[in-house]
Every structure is written in structure tokens, then in C-alpha cells.
Short mmCIF file of C-alpha atoms in Angstrom, two decimals:
data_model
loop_
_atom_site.label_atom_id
_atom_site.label_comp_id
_atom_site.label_asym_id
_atom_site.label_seq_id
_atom_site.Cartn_x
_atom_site.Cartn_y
_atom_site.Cartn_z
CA UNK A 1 0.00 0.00 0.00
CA UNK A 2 1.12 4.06 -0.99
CA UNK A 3 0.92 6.07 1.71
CA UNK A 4 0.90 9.86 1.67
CA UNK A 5 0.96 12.97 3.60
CA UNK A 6 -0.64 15.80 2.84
CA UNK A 7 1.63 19.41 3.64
CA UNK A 8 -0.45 22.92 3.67
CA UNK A 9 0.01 26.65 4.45
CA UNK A 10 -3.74 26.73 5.73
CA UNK A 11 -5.57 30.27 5.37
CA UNK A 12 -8.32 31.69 7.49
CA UNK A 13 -10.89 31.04 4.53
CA UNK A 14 -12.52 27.63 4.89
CA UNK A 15 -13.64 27.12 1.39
CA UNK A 16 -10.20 28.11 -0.22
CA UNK A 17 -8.70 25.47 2.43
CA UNK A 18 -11.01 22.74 1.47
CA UNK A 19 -10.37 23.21 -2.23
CA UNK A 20 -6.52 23.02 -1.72
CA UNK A 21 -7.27 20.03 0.20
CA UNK A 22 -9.46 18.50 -2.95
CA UNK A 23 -6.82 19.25 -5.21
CA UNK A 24 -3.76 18.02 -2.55
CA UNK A 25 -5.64 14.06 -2.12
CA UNK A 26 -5.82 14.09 -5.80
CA UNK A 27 -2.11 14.66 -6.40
CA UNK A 28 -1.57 12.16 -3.80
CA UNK A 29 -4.32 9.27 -5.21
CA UNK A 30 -3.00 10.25 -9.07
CA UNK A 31 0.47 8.91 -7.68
CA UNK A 32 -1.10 6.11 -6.53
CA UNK A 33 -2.11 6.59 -2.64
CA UNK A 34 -4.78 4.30 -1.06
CA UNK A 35 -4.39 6.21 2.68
CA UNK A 36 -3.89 9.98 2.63
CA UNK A 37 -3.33 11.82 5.81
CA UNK A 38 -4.10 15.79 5.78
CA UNK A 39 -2.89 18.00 8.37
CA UNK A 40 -4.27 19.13 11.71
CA UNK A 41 -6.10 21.89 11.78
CA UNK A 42 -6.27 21.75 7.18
CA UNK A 43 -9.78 23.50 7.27
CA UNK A 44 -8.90 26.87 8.86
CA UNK A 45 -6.00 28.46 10.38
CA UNK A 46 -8.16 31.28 11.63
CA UNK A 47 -7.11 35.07 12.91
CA UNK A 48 -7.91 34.37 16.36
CA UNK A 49 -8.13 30.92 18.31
CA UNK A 50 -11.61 31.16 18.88
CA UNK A 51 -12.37 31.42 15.25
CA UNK A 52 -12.52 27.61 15.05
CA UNK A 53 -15.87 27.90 17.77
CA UNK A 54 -17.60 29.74 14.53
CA UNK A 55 -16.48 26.88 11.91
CA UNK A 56 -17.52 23.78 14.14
CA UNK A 57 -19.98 21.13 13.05
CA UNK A 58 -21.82 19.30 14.95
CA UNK A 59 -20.53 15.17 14.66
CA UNK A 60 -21.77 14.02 11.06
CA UNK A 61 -22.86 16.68 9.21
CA UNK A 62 -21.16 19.90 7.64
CA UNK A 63 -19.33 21.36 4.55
CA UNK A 64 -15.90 20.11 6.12
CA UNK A 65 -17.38 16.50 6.76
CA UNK A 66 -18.74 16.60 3.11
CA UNK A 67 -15.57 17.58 1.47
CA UNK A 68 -14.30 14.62 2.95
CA UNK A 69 -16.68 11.68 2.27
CA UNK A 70 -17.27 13.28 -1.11
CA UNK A 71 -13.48 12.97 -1.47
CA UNK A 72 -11.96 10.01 -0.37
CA UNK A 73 -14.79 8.13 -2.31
CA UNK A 74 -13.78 10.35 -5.58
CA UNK A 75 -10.57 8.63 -5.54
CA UNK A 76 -11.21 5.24 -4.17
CA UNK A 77 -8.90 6.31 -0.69
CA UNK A 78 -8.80 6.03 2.71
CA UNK A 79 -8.88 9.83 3.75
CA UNK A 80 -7.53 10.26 7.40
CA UNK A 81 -9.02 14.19 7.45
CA UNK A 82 -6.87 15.75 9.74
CA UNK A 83 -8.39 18.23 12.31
CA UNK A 84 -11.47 19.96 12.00
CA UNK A 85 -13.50 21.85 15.02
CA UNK A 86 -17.03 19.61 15.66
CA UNK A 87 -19.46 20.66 18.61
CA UNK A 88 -19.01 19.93 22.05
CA UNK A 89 -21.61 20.16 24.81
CA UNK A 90 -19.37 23.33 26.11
CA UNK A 91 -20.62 26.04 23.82
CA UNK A 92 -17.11 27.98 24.26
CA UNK A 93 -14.83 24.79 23.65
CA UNK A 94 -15.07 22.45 20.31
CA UNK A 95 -13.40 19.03 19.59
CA UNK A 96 -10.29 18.75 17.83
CA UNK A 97 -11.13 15.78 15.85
CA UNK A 98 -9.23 13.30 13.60
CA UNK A 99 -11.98 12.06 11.05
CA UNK A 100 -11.35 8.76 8.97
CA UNK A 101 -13.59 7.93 5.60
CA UNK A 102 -13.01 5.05 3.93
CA UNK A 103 -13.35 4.25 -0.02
CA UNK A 104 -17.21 4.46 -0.16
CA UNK A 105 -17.00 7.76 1.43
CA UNK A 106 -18.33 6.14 4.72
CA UNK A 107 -17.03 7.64 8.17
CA UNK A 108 -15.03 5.02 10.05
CA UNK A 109 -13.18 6.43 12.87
CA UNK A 110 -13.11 9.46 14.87
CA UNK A 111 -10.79 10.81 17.10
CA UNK A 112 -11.00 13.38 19.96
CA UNK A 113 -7.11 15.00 20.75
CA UNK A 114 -6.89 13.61 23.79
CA UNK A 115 -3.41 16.13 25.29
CA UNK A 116 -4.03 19.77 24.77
CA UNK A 117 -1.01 21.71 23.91
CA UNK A 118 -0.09 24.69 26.95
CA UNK A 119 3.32 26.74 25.74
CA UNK A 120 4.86 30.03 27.82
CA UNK A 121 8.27 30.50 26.39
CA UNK A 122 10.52 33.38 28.05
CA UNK A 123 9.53 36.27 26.16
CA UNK A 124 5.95 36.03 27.87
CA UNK A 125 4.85 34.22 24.81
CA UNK A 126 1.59 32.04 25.69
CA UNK A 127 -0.83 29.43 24.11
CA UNK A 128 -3.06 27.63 26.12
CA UNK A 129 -5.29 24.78 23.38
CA UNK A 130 -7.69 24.36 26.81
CA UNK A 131 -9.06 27.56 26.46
CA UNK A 132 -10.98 26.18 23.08
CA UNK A 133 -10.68 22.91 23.23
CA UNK A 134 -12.19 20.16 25.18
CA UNK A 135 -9.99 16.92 25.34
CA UNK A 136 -10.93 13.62 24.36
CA UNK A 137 -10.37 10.33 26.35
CA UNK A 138 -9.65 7.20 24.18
CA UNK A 139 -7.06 5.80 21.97
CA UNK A 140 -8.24 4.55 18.47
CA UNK A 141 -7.67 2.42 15.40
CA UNK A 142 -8.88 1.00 12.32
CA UNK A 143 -8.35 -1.54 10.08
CA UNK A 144 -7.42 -0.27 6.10
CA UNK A 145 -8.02 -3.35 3.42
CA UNK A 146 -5.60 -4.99 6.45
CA UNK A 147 -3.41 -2.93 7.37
CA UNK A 148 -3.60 -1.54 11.35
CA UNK A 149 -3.77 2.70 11.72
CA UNK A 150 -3.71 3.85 14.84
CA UNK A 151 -4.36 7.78 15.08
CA UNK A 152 -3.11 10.30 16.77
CA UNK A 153 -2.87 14.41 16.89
CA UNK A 154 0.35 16.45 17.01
CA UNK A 155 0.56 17.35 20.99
CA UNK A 156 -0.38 13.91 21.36
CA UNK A 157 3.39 12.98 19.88
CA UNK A 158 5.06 13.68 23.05
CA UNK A 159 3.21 10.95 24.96
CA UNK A 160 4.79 7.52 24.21
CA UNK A 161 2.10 6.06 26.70
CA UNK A 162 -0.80 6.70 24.03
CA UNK A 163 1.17 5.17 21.25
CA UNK A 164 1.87 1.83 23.53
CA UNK A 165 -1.79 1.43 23.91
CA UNK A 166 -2.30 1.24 20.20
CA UNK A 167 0.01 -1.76 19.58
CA UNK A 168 -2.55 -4.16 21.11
CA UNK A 169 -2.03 -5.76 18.45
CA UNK A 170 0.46 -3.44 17.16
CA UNK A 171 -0.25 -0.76 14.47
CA UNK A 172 1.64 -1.21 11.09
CA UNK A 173 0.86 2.51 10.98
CA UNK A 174 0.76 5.58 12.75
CA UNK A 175 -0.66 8.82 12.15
CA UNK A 176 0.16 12.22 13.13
CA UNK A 177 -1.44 15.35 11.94
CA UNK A 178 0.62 18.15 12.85
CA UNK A 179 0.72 22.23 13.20
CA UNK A 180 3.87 22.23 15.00
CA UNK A 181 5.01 25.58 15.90
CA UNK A 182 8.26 26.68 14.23
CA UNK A 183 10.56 26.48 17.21
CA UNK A 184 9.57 23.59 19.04
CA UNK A 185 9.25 21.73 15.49
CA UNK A 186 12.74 22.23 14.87
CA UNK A 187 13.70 21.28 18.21
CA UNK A 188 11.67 18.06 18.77
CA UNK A 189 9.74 16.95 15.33
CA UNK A 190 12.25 14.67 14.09
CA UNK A 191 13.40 13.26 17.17
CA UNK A 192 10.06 12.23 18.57
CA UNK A 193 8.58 11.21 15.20
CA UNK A 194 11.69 8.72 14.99
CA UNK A 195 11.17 7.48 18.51
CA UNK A 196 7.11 6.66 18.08
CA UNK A 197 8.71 4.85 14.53
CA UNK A 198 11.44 2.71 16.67
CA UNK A 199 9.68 1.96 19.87
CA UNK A 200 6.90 0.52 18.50
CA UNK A 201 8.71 -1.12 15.38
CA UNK A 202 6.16 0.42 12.75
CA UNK A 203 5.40 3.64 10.06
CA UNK A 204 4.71 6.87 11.51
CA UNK A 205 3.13 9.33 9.01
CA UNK A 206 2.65 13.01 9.44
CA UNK A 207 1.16 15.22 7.61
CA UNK A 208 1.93 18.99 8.92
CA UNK A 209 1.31 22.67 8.47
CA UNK A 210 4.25 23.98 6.54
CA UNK A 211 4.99 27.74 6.09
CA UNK A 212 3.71 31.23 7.49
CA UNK A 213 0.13 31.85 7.72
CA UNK A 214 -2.35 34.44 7.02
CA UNK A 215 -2.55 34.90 10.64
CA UNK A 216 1.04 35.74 10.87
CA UNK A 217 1.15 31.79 12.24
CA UNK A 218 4.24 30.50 11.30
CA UNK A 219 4.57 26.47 11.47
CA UNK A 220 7.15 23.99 11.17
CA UNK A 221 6.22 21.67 8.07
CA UNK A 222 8.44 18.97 7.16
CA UNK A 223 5.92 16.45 6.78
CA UNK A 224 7.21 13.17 6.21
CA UNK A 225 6.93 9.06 6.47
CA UNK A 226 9.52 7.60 8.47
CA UNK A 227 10.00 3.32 8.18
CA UNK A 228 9.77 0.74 11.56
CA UNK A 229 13.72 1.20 11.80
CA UNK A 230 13.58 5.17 12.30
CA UNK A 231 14.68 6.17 8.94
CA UNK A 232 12.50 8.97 7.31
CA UNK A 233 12.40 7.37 3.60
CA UNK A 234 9.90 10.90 2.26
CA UNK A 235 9.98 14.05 3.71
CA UNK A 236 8.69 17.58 2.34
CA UNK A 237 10.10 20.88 4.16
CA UNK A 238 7.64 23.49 3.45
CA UNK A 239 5.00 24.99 1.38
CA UNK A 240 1.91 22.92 0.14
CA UNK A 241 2.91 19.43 -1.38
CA UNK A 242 2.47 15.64 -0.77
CA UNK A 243 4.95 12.75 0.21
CA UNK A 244 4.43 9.68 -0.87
CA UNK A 245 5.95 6.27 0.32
CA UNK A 246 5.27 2.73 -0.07
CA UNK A 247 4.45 0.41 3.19
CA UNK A 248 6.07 -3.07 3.22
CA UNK A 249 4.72 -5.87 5.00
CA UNK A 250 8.35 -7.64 4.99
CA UNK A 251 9.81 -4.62 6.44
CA UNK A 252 8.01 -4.73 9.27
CA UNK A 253 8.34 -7.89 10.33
CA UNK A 254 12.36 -8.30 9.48
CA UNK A 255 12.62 -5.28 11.96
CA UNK A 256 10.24 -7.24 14.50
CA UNK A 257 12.14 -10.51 14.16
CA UNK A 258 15.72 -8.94 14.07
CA UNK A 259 14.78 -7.04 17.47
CA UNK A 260 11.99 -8.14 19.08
CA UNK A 261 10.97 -5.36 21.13
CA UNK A 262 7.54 -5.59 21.37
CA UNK A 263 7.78 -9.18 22.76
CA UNK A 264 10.55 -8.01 24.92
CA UNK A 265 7.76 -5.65 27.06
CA UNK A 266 7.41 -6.51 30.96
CA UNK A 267 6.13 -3.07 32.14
CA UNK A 268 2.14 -2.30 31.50
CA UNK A 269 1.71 -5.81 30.91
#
């Protein structure tokens, strides 16, 4: 199976966004892609955080939910959507969720970003994701024509714990849509990407934000696809694009059998 990941520059118009997105998953499905992964947050990178409060659907229904069922069944591919705002029963906090439609256009998975990003750096520079966001509570995966995805959301990349509780049985992929910011991207992206890859001996794809925004946003891109021994085998830096790599069944298990890790595990057993 081609896998690919999906970069953007998002804008603070929701239309425009979802039409880059349309024409993004068919670049990736032209070059053969049966998964695509889009960015976090691909629908609207608004002026102010609480911009996303005004875009929200409720679970099921919406232009952003549309675009997606209408395009992964377009081109025949399982379309993990990224992030998009949906309704919460907080009226001043929405759900940063990971959709998944399959071939048919059907929805298969959601998921809820379960650790909300909180940044103060020393120049008094503060983000706080709790302020609009309310944070969901359990890990999830699905099965694509075989192969195991387990999804996750950006933040969510610096908590190995989550990761370990998809590999029961253990993913063959990962997912991780991304809007890194630029500094702590090029600090920790690669590092921690690699790590989720070689701890639990499968793919990790991410699919980022990649350039500076209309809101001034600037974020760190390099979306890439890195193989169950830690090296990144595609990798985009920025600007709108699409990475493309090929998963391999014998890969994964020679890198299983060589070092058997995951057998190796006593703690949380």
C-alpha cells in the first residue's frame, strides 16, 4: 500500500482550504495513494483561536465533513481528514477531531485529541489549546483493506504512553497530523517522530502545516513518512505538497524478528 501525507500553508478562509485540500488528495491518489493523511487543523487556520468555535460542526454533518466523504470516495482512498472543530456540549470549547472515511465515502473512525497543547516560552509568549478545546479520552484504530492505523494528533506525539496502547495488536501505521510551531518543530519533530517509529517497530506518518500563515502563524512543516527502523524514507520541508511512500509488510516484520521489542515488554503488561 502508498501512503501519503498531505503538507499545507492553511488560510483563514474555509472554502479556499477545502479546495486546496481537494486538489492536494488528488495529487496524492493520481500517484497512486490508497491512505492519505491531511494535516491538523487543514480546514482553517483562523485570525484568532476562537475562530474555530464559529467553523464547528456538529458530529456528522457539515461542509468540512462533506468535502471529505465526497473525497476520499472520488478517488477510491482512505482519507484520514486531519483536524477539523465539531461541537461539544461546552458552547465555548469544540473538539479537535481526527476524522477517517473510507473508499465508499463512509465515516469510520473518529478521534477526539486527547493532550491539549499549553506553551509560555521566556519572552511572555503564551498558548493555552484548553481555552478552546475540550480533550478527548480514548485511543483509536482502524483496520485499512488490512493494514492496522492507529491515530493520533500532534501534541499527542510527546506521549509515548498513548502510542503503547495502540500496539494491542500493534499498528503497522501511525498517524500524526501536525501544526507544529516553528521552534519547538525544529527542536523536537524529528526526534520524537523517529522514537514513536522505533519503539513501536512500525510507520509513523505526518502530515503537517508547513509555512507562514495568514494569521502571521508561522509552522514547522516537514511532513514526512519515516520506516519501523527510524529512517525517514519521504519528507517535504515546506510549502503545500504531498509525500508519498510505499508500506512493506516484509519490512516490518524483518525489523520485528531482528529485534523483538515488542515481545521483549514486561512493564504495563
Amino acid at each position: 500500500m502508498k501512503i501519503a501525507a498531505v503538507q499545507t500553508v492553511s488560510t483563514i478562509s474555509v472554502e479556499r482550504n477545502l479546495e486546496t485540500a481537494r486538489q492536494l488528495v488528488g495529487e496524492a491518489a493520481a500517484a497512486g495513494a490508497a491512505l492519505v493523511l491531511l494535516p491538523e487543523y487543514f480546514c482553517l487556520m483562523g485570525r484568532r483561536d476562537t475562530d474555530k468555535l464559529d467553523a464547528a460542526e456538529p458530529w456528522g454533518d457539515g461542509p468540512i465533513q462533506r468535502m471529505l466523504s465526497e473525497t476520499a470516495r472520488r478517488h477510491r482512498v482512505w482519507l484520514v481528514g486531519g483536524t477539523l472543530p465539531l461541537t461539544s456540549p461546552d458552547p465555548a470549547r469544540v473538539a479537535n477531531a481526527n476524522l477517517v472515511f473510507g473508499p465508499d465515502g463512509a465515516a469510520v473512525a473518529r478521534y477526539d485529541k486527547i493532550h491539549l497543547f499549553r506553551y509560555e516560552n521566556d519572552s511572555g509568549d503564551r498558548y493555552d489549546e484548553a481555552r478552546t478545546l475540550v480533550p478527548g479520552s480514548s485511543p483509536v484504530a482502524f483496520d485499512a483493506d488490512g493494514w492496522r492505523v492507529g491515530l493520533s494528533i500532534c501534541y499527542d506525539l510527546r506521549f509515548p504512553e498513548l502510542y503503547r496502547s495502540l500496539m494491542d495488536p500493534p499498528c503497522d501505521v501511525l498517524c500524526v497530523p501536525s501544526a507544529f510551531t516553528q521552534p519547538t518543530g525544529a527542536a523536537h519533530w524529528h526526534v520524537l517522530l523517529r522514537a514513536r517509529a522505533i519503539e513501536n517497530q512500525c510507520y509513523v506518518i505526518a502530515a503537517a502545516q508547513g509555512g507562514t500563515h495568514e494569521n502571521g502563524r508561522r509552522t514547522y512543516g516537514h511532513s514526512l513518512i519515516v520506516d519501523p527502523w527510524g529512517e525517514i524514507v519521504a519528507e517535504r520541508d515546506e510549502g503545500e505538497g504531498v509525500v508519498i511512500a510505499e508500506l512493506s509488510r516484509e519490512r516490518i516484520a524483518s525489523v520485528r524478528q531482528q529485534l523483538p521489542a515488542l515481545e521483549h515488554r514486561r512493564v504495563g503488561r
